[in-house]
Coordinates of C-alpha atoms and ligand atoms in Angstrom, one line a residue:
P9 CA 4.7 21.5 -11.6
Q10 CA 6.3 18.8 -9.5
A11 CA 6.0 19.3 -5.7
L12 CA 9.0 21.0 -4.1
Q13 CA 11.8 18.5 -4.2
P14 CA 12.2 17.5 -0.6
E15 CA 15.1 19.3 0.9
I16 CA 16.3 16.0 2.3
A17 CA 18.1 13.3 0.2
A18 CA 19.0 9.8 1.3
T19 CA 20.1 9.8 5.0
P20 CA 21.7 7.2 7.3
E21 CA 18.9 7.7 9.7
F22 CA 15.2 7.1 9.0
T23 CA 13.7 10.6 9.1
F24 CA 10.3 12.1 8.1
K25 CA 10.0 15.8 7.3
V26 CA 6.7 17.5 6.6
A27 CA 7.3 20.2 4.0
A28 CA 3.8 21.8 3.9
R29 CA 0.3 21.3 5.3
D30 CA -3.1 22.1 3.9
G31 CA -5.8 21.4 6.5
A32 CA -5.1 17.9 7.9
A33 CA -3.2 17.0 4.7
R34 CA 0.6 17.0 4.7
T35 CA 3.3 16.7 2.0
G36 CA 6.9 15.9 2.7
A37 CA 9.4 13.1 2.5
I38 CA 10.7 10.1 4.4
S39 CA 14.4 9.7 3.9
M40 CA 16.5 6.6 4.6
P41 CA 19.8 5.0 3.3
R42 CA 18.2 3.6 0.2
G43 CA 16.5 6.8 -0.8
V44 CA 13.5 9.2 -0.3
I45 CA 9.8 8.5 -0.2
R46 CA 7.9 11.6 -1.3
T47 CA 4.5 11.8 0.5
P48 CA 1.7 11.4 0.0
A49 CA 3.0 8.2 -1.6
F50 CA 1.4 5.3 -3.4
M51 CA 3.3 2.1 -2.9
P52 CA 2.9 -0.5 -5.7
V53 CA 2.4 -4.0 -4.3
G54 CA 5.1 -6.5 -5.3
T55 CA 3.8 -9.5 -3.4
A56 CA 6.1 -12.3 -4.7
A57 CA 9.1 -10.0 -5.2
T58 CA 7.7 -8.6 -8.4
V59 CA 5.2 -5.9 -9.3
K60 CA 3.2 -8.1 -11.6
G61 CA 3.7 -7.4 -15.3
M62 CA 6.2 -4.5 -14.8
Y63 CA 10.0 -4.2 -15.0
P64 CA 11.5 -2.6 -11.9
E65 CA 13.0 0.3 -13.9
Q66 CA 9.5 0.9 -15.4
V67 CA 8.0 1.1 -11.9
R68 CA 10.7 3.5 -10.9
A69 CA 10.2 5.7 -14.0
L70 CA 6.6 6.2 -13.2
G71 CA 7.7 7.9 -9.9
A72 CA 7.3 5.1 -7.4
D73 CA 9.8 5.6 -4.6
V74 CA 9.0 2.4 -2.7
V75 CA 7.4 -1.0 -3.4
L76 CA 5.8 -3.6 -1.1
G77 CA 6.9 -7.1 -0.4
N78 CA 5.1 -9.8 1.5
T79 CA 6.4 -11.9 4.4
Y80 CA 3.6 -14.5 3.9
H81 CA 4.3 -15.2 0.2
L82 CA 8.1 -14.9 0.5
M83 CA 8.5 -17.1 3.6
L84 CA 6.6 -19.9 1.7
R85 CA 8.4 -19.4 -1.6
P86 CA 11.4 -18.9 -2.1
G87 CA 11.9 -18.8 1.7
A88 CA 13.4 -15.9 3.8
E89 CA 16.7 -17.7 4.5
R90 CA 17.2 -18.3 0.7
V91 CA 16.6 -14.6 -0.2
A92 CA 19.0 -13.6 2.6
K93 CA 21.6 -16.1 1.2
L94 CA 21.2 -14.5 -2.2
G95 CA 21.9 -11.0 -0.9
G96 CA 18.4 -9.9 0.2
L97 CA 15.2 -8.7 -1.5
H98 CA 16.6 -5.5 -3.1
K99 CA 19.4 -7.5 -4.9
F100 CA 17.1 -10.5 -5.6
M101 CA 14.5 -8.4 -7.5
N102 CA 16.8 -5.6 -8.7
W103 CA 15.0 -2.8 -6.8
P104 CA 17.7 -0.8 -5.0
H105 CA 15.1 1.7 -3.5
P106 CA 13.1 1.4 -0.3
I107 CA 11.0 -1.7 0.3
L108 CA 8.2 -2.0 2.9
T109 CA 7.1 -5.5 3.8
D110 CA 3.9 -6.6 5.5
S111 CA 4.2 -8.8 8.6
G112 CA 2.2 -11.8 7.1
G113 CA -0.7 -12.1 9.6
F114 CA -3.2 -10.5 7.3
Q115 CA -2.3 -12.8 4.4
V116 CA -2.3 -15.9 6.7
M117 CA -5.9 -15.1 7.7
S118 CA -7.0 -14.6 4.1
L119 CA -4.9 -17.2 2.2
A120 CA -3.6 -20.0 4.4
N121 CA -5.3 -23.2 5.4
L122 CA -5.9 -24.7 8.9
R123 CA -4.9 -21.5 10.7
K124 CA -4.6 -21.5 14.5
L125 CA -4.1 -18.2 16.3
T126 CA -2.9 -18.1 19.9
E127 CA -1.1 -15.6 22.2
E128 CA 2.2 -17.0 20.8
G129 CA 1.4 -16.4 17.2
V130 CA -0.3 -18.1 14.3
T131 CA 0.3 -21.6 12.9
F132 CA -0.9 -22.5 9.4
R133 CA -0.5 -24.7 6.4
S134 CA 0.9 -23.2 3.2
H135 CA -1.7 -22.6 0.4
I136 CA 1.0 -23.7 -2.0
D137 CA 2.1 -27.1 -0.8
G138 CA 0.3 -27.7 2.6
S139 CA 3.6 -27.4 4.6
K140 CA 3.2 -26.3 8.2
H141 CA 4.5 -22.9 9.3
V142 CA 4.5 -20.7 12.3
L143 CA 4.5 -16.9 12.5
T144 CA 5.2 -15.2 15.8
P145 CA 6.0 -11.5 16.3
E146 CA 9.6 -12.5 16.7
R147 CA 9.7 -14.8 13.6
S148 CA 7.9 -12.1 11.4
V149 CA 10.5 -9.5 12.4
E150 CA 13.3 -12.0 11.7
I151 CA 11.8 -12.8 8.3
Q152 CA 11.5 -9.1 7.4
N153 CA 15.1 -8.6 8.6
L154 CA 16.3 -11.5 6.5
L155 CA 14.5 -10.0 3.4
G156 CA 16.3 -6.7 4.2
S157 CA 13.1 -4.7 4.4
D158 CA 13.5 -1.0 5.0
I159 CA 10.1 -0.6 6.7
V160 CA 9.0 -3.5 8.8
M161 CA 5.3 -4.0 9.8
Q162 CA 4.4 -5.4 13.2
L163 CA 2.5 -8.7 13.3
D164 CA -1.1 -7.9 14.0
E165 CA -4.6 -9.4 14.0
C166 CA -7.0 -7.8 11.5
V167 CA -10.7 -8.5 12.1
A168 CA -13.2 -8.6 9.3
L169 CA -15.9 -5.8 9.3
P170 CA -18.6 -5.5 10.6
C171 CA -17.4 -7.1 13.9
E172 CA -18.6 -7.7 17.4
E173 CA -17.1 -5.2 19.8
K174 CA -15.6 -7.8 22.0
V175 CA -14.0 -9.6 19.0
A176 CA -12.4 -6.3 17.9
E177 CA -11.3 -5.6 21.5
K178 CA -9.6 -9.0 21.8
A179 CA -7.8 -8.6 18.5
M180 CA -6.8 -5.0 19.2
R181 CA -5.3 -5.9 22.6
L182 CA -3.5 -8.9 21.1
S183 CA -2.0 -6.7 18.4
L184 CA -0.8 -4.3 21.1
R185 CA 1.0 -7.1 22.9
W186 CA 2.5 -8.3 19.6
A187 CA 3.6 -4.7 18.9
E188 CA 5.7 -4.7 22.1
R189 CA 7.2 -8.1 21.2
C190 CA 8.0 -6.8 17.6
K191 CA 9.6 -3.7 19.1
T192 CA 11.8 -5.9 21.4
A193 CA 12.7 -8.2 18.5
F194 CA 13.4 -5.4 16.0
G195 CA 15.9 -3.7 18.3
D196 CA 17.7 -0.5 17.0
H197 CA 18.4 0.0 13.3
P198 CA 18.7 3.8 12.7
G199 CA 18.3 3.5 8.9
R200 CA 15.2 1.2 9.1
A201 CA 11.8 1.5 10.7
L202 CA 9.3 -0.6 12.5
F203 CA 5.7 0.6 12.1
G204 CA 2.9 -0.1 14.5
I205 CA -0.6 -1.0 13.2
V206 CA -3.7 0.6 14.7
Q207 CA -6.6 -1.9 15.0
G208 CA -10.0 -1.7 16.8
G209 CA -12.5 -2.6 14.1
D210 CA -15.2 0.1 13.6
V211 CA -15.4 0.9 17.4
P212 CA -14.1 4.4 18.0
H213 CA -13.0 4.0 21.6
L214 CA -11.0 0.9 20.7
R215 CA -9.4 2.7 17.8
V216 CA -8.4 5.6 20.2
E217 CA -7.0 3.2 22.8
S218 CA -5.0 1.4 20.1
A219 CA -3.6 4.6 18.6
R220 CA -2.6 6.0 22.0
E221 CA -0.9 2.8 23.3
L222 CA 1.1 2.5 20.0
A223 CA 2.0 6.2 20.1
A224 CA 3.4 5.6 23.6
M225 CA 5.7 3.0 22.1
D226 CA 7.5 5.7 20.1
L227 CA 7.7 3.8 16.9
K228 CA 8.9 5.4 13.7
G229 CA 5.6 5.2 11.8
Y230 CA 2.0 4.2 12.2
A231 CA -0.3 2.2 10.0
V232 CA -4.1 2.3 10.2
G233 CA -5.0 -1.4 9.7
G234 CA -8.3 -3.3 9.9
L235 CA -9.8 -1.2 7.1
A236 CA -10.2 -1.8 3.3
V237 CA -11.8 -5.1 4.4
G238 CA -15.1 -4.5 2.7
E239 CA -16.5 -1.7 4.9
P240 CA -18.4 1.2 3.3
Q241 CA -16.2 4.2 2.5
D242 CA -17.9 6.4 5.1
V243 CA -17.0 3.9 7.8
M244 CA -13.3 3.9 6.7
L245 CA -13.2 7.7 6.6
A246 CA -14.8 7.9 10.0
M247 CA -12.2 5.6 11.5
I248 CA -9.4 7.7 10.0
E249 CA -10.9 10.9 11.5
T250 CA -11.2 9.1 14.9
V251 CA -7.6 7.9 14.9
E252 CA -5.8 10.8 13.3
P253 CA -5.7 13.2 16.3
H254 CA -4.1 10.5 18.5
L255 CA -1.2 9.7 16.1
P256 CA 2.0 11.8 16.4
Q257 CA 2.0 14.7 13.9
E258 CA 5.7 14.3 13.1
K259 CA 5.5 10.6 12.1
P260 CA 4.2 9.0 8.8
R261 CA 0.7 7.5 8.7
Y262 CA 0.1 4.5 6.4
L263 CA -3.4 3.4 5.5
M264 CA -3.1 -0.3 4.6
G265 CA -4.8 -1.6 1.5
V266 CA -6.3 1.7 0.3
G267 CA -7.6 2.1 -2.3
T268 CA -9.4 3.6 -5.3
P269 CA -8.4 7.1 -6.4
D270 CA -11.5 8.5 -4.6
D271 CA -10.5 6.7 -1.4
I272 CA -7.0 8.1 -1.7
V273 CA -7.8 11.8 -2.2
K274 CA -10.3 11.7 0.7
S275 CA -7.8 10.0 3.0
V276 CA -5.0 12.4 2.0
A277 CA -7.3 15.2 3.0
R278 CA -7.7 13.5 6.4
G279 CA -4.0 13.2 7.1
I280 CA -2.8 10.0 5.6
D281 CA 0.7 9.9 4.0
M282 CA 1.2 6.4 2.5
F283 CA -1.0 4.0 0.6
D284 CA -0.9 0.6 -0.9
C285 CA -3.5 -1.3 -3.0
V286 CA -3.6 -4.2 -5.4
M287 CA -6.3 -2.4 -7.3
P288 CA -4.2 -0.7 -10.1
T289 CA -2.2 -3.9 -10.8
R290 CA -5.0 -6.4 -10.4
A291 CA -7.7 -4.3 -12.2
G292 CA -5.2 -3.7 -15.0
R293 CA -4.7 -7.4 -15.6
H294 CA -8.5 -7.7 -15.9
G295 CA -8.9 -4.9 -18.4
Q296 CA -10.2 -2.3 -16.0
I297 CA -8.3 1.1 -16.0
F298 CA -8.2 4.3 -14.1
T299 CA -7.9 7.5 -16.0
R300 CA -8.4 11.3 -15.6
F301 CA -11.9 10.6 -17.1
G302 CA -12.8 8.0 -14.5
R303 CA -12.8 4.2 -14.9
M304 CA -13.0 2.3 -18.1
N305 CA -13.4 -1.4 -18.9
L306 CA -11.6 -2.2 -22.1
K307 CA -13.4 -5.5 -22.3
N308 CA -16.5 -3.4 -23.3
A309 CA -17.4 -3.8 -27.0
K310 CA -17.8 0.0 -27.3
H311 CA -13.9 0.2 -27.6
A312 CA -13.7 -2.5 -30.3
E313 CA -13.2 0.1 -33.2
D314 CA -12.1 3.1 -31.2
P315 CA -8.8 4.3 -32.8
R316 CA -8.0 6.9 -30.0
P317 CA -5.4 6.2 -27.4
I318 CA -6.6 6.1 -23.8
D319 CA -5.2 9.6 -22.9
E320 CA -2.9 11.4 -25.4
Q321 CA -2.0 13.9 -22.6
S322 CA -0.7 11.1 -20.4
S323 CA 3.1 10.8 -20.2
C324 CA 2.7 7.0 -20.1
P325 CA 3.4 5.3 -23.5
A326 CA 0.8 2.7 -22.8
A327 CA -1.8 5.5 -22.5
N328 CA -0.8 7.6 -25.5
S329 CA 0.7 5.1 -28.1
W330 CA -1.8 2.3 -28.7
S331 CA -5.5 2.5 -29.7
R332 CA -8.3 1.5 -27.5
A333 CA -9.3 -0.9 -30.2
Y334 CA -6.0 -2.7 -29.9
L335 CA -6.1 -2.8 -26.1
H336 CA -9.6 -4.1 -26.3
H337 CA -8.4 -6.9 -28.7
L338 CA -5.5 -7.8 -26.3
V339 CA -7.9 -8.0 -23.3
K340 CA -10.4 -10.2 -25.2
A341 CA -7.6 -12.4 -26.4
E342 CA -6.2 -12.5 -22.8
E343 CA -2.8 -11.6 -24.2
M344 CA 0.1 -11.0 -21.8
L345 CA 0.8 -7.6 -23.5
G346 CA -2.7 -6.4 -22.6
K347 CA -2.1 -7.2 -18.9
M348 CA 1.3 -5.4 -19.1
L349 CA 0.1 -2.3 -20.8
L350 CA -3.0 -1.8 -18.7
T351 CA -1.0 -2.3 -15.5
W352 CA 1.3 0.3 -16.8
V353 CA -1.6 2.7 -17.5
N354 CA -3.0 2.2 -14.0
L355 CA 0.3 2.6 -12.1
A356 CA 1.1 5.7 -14.2
Y357 CA -2.3 7.2 -13.3
Y358 CA -1.9 6.5 -9.6
Q359 CA 1.6 8.0 -9.5
D360 CA 0.4 11.1 -11.5
L361 CA -2.5 11.4 -9.0
M362 CA 0.0 11.3 -6.0
A363 CA 2.3 13.9 -7.7
G364 CA -0.7 16.1 -8.2
L365 CA -1.7 15.8 -4.6
R366 CA 1.8 16.6 -3.4
S367 CA 2.0 19.7 -5.6
A368 CA -1.5 20.8 -4.6
I369 CA -0.8 20.5 -0.8
A370 CA 2.6 22.4 -1.3
A371 CA 0.6 25.2 -3.1
G372 CA -2.2 25.2 -0.5
R373 CA -4.8 24.4 -3.1
L374 CA -5.8 20.8 -2.2
D375 CA -9.5 21.5 -2.1
D376 CA -9.4 22.9 -5.7
F377 CA -7.3 20.0 -6.9
I378 CA -9.7 17.4 -5.4
A379 CA -12.7 19.3 -6.9
E380 CA -11.0 19.4 -10.4
T381 CA -10.0 15.8 -10.2
R382 CA -13.5 14.6 -9.2
E383 CA -15.0 16.7 -11.9
G384 CA -12.8 14.9 -14.4
W385 CA -14.0 11.6 -13.2
E386 CA -17.6 12.6 -13.3
R387 CA -17.4 14.4 -16.7
G388 CA -16.0 11.2 -18.2
E389 CA -14.7 11.0 -21.8
P390 CA -14.0 14.3 -23.7
Ligands
NE8_14 N1 -0.7 -6.3 8.5 C1 -1.9 -5.9 8.0 N2 -2.0 -5.8 6.6 C2 -3.2 -5.3 6.1 C3 -3.4 -5.3 4.7 C4 -2.3 -5.8 3.7 C5 -1.5 -4.6 3.2 C6 -0.3 -5.1 2.4 C7 1.0 -4.7 2.7 C8 2.1 -5.1 2.0 C9 2.0 -6.0 0.9 C10 0.7 -6.5 0.6 C11 -0.4 -6.0 1.3 C12 -4.6 -4.9 4.2 N3 -5.0 -4.8 2.9 C13 -6.3 -4.3 3.0 N4 -6.7 -4.1 4.3 C14 -5.6 -4.4 5.0 C15 -5.4 -4.4 6.4 C16 -4.2 -4.9 7.0 C17 -4.0 -5.0 8.4 O1 -4.9 -4.6 9.2 N5 -2.8 -5.4 8.8

């Protein structure tokens, strides 16, 4: 059964209501003018104003309430002012529901060239055409406003793990100063939200300081950043446990860049409400899928003559209407349709997993649901 429909519908003010708890896990809904985000939520990544290989209505039909956009990519191409001139990102990409945009700093550090980071912000050259750009907290907020983002992320500095304590400390303190500048630049928009991002590397006392300082800024939501950067899962989970008690109970928590289905169920159990990851879309384009039976790589020759669909009990046509043999063929031939169908399979599985988590928390049976889900992954193929 679907989780209780949140008693709140779209509202002029950004509000978050927790409908039920199960241990540290919560289920509820964020409501804002463009609609409701049921939590725990998985947010498909739409980096260049498209969820790669999917039509917007298809993404919506799978149960996604919000998609992610990216300041870094969109400021370089087509440009924030151009998107604003064309009516904003929702109109531009035909996604009338909530959009969350990242602030760009993380992508600059991983994609741009000749980056220079100072107190003021970060200057860099575009990885597309080498043009020079500047991102300051103020400019990042301005870009996200021009895009029309419903949930704006602060500009922050994410350090790679493992890290030296003083490197993590410097980046965490800079991110706090940038959070203040973003808060000032964002101003007051009742229907939209600015989220702070907790940093601090893998150093517990830095994580606690970051969470407490951000909580004092009374922002509308809090992301846990600086994770999903290659650290072992137990380090990621330990940082969530360290930070969670210091974040306001009544505000949403967003774990950036996470993750596999296993990462997600374990993080939901520790109090995370929102997730994003390129995994389901990127893996799908490479023939790797996530199912109730665990992961499958459709490139593998064992699928070459398998007439069965991926999962006849799945509500997703891509999982119940084509044979594994055909999908194997499409992947080997690197056909567009293969990338599209397997992206569809993965996003459908992620949304079904989130719906299952929401229902389980509402029914007070999260532990059972997680145990059953993990058994399915371990048991593998029927
Ligand atoms: N601003 C920021 N973003 C991060 C992302 C990108 C998430 C994103 C949001 C919206 C669109 C695309 C990507 C991370 N991805 C993995 N780990 C991550 C950590 C951080 C982080 O510490 N700060």
